[in-house]
Tab-separated table of C-alpha atoms in Angstrom:
chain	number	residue	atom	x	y	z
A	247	UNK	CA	0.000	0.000	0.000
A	248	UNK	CA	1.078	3.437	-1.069
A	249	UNK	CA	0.730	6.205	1.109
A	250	UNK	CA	1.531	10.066	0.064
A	251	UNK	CA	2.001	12.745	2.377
A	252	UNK	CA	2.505	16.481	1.353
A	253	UNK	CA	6.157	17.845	2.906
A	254	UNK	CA	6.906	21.497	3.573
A	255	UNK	CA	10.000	22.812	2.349
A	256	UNK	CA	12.128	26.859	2.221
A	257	UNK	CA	13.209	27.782	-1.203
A	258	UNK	CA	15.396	30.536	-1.767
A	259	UNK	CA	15.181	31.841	-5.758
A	260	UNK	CA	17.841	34.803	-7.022
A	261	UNK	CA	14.600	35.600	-8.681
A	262	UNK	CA	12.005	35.946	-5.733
A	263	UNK	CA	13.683	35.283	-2.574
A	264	UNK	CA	12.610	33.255	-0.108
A	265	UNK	CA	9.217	31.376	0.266
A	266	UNK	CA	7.576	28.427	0.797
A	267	UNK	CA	6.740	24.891	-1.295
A	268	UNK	CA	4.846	21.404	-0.857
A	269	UNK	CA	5.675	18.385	-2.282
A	270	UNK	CA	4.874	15.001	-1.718
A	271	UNK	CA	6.131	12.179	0.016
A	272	UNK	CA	5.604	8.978	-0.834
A	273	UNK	CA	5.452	5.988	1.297
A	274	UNK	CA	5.339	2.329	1.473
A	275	UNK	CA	3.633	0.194	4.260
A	276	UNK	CA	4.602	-3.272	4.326
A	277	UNK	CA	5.290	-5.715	6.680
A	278	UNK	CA	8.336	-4.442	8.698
A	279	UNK	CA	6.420	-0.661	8.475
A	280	UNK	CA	6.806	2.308	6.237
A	281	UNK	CA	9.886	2.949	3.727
A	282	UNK	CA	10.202	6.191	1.735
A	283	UNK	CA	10.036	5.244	-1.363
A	284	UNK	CA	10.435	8.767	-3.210
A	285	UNK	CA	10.428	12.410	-2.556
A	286	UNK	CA	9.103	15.280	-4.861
A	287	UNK	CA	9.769	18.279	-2.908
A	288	UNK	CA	8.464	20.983	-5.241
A	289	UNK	CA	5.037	20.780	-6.366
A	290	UNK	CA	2.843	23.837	-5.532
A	291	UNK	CA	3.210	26.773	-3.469
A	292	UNK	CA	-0.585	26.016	-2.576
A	293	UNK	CA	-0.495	23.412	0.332
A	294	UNK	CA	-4.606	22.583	0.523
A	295	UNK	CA	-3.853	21.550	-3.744
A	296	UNK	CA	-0.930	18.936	-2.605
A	297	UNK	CA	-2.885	17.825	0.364
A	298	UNK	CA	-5.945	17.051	-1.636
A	299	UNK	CA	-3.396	15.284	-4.100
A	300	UNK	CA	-1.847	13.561	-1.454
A	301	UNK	CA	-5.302	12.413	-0.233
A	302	UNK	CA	-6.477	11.458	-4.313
A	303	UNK	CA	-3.234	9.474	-4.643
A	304	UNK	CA	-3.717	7.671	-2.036
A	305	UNK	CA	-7.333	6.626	-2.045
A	306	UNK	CA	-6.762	5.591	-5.754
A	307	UNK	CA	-3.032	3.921	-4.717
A	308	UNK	CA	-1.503	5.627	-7.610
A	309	UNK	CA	1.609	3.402	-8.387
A	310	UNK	CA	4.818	6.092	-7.618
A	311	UNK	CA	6.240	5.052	-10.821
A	312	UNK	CA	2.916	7.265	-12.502
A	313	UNK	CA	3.717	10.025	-10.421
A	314	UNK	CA	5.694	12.325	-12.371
A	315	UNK	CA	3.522	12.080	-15.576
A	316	UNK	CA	0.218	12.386	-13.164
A	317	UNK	CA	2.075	15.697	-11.607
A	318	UNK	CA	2.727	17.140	-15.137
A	319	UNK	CA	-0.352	16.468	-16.324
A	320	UNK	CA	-2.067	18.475	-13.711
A	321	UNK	CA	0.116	21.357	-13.842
């Protein structure tokens, strides 16, 4: 089972300074408990869109490898 999880992070652009970003975590449960699995850290400035995401993704258990075409494709 695939579990994703939006993740704050700082940015600092030469462009616009400072500010923040969400991205998503992404997390397998298994037997022996959860192993990160992959880490897109820059995803919208909007946190309720990548929680929602987070929350889509994992309801539908969108397979990781997807994730990067699903992200692109929204944006």
């Amino acid at each position: 089972m695939y579990r994703y999880l939006p993740v704050e992070n700082e940015v600092c652009s030469p462009y616009t300074g400072h500010y923040r970003t969400f991205g998503l975590r992404v997390l397998r449960t298994g037997e022996r408990g959860d192993e990160e699995i992959m880490v897109l850290p820059d995803v919208s400035t909007d946190f309720g869109f990548v929680l929602r995401l987070a929350s889509l993704f994992t309801v539908k258990q969108l397979d990781p490898l997807h994730l990067l075409d699903v992200i692109g494709d929204l944006l």
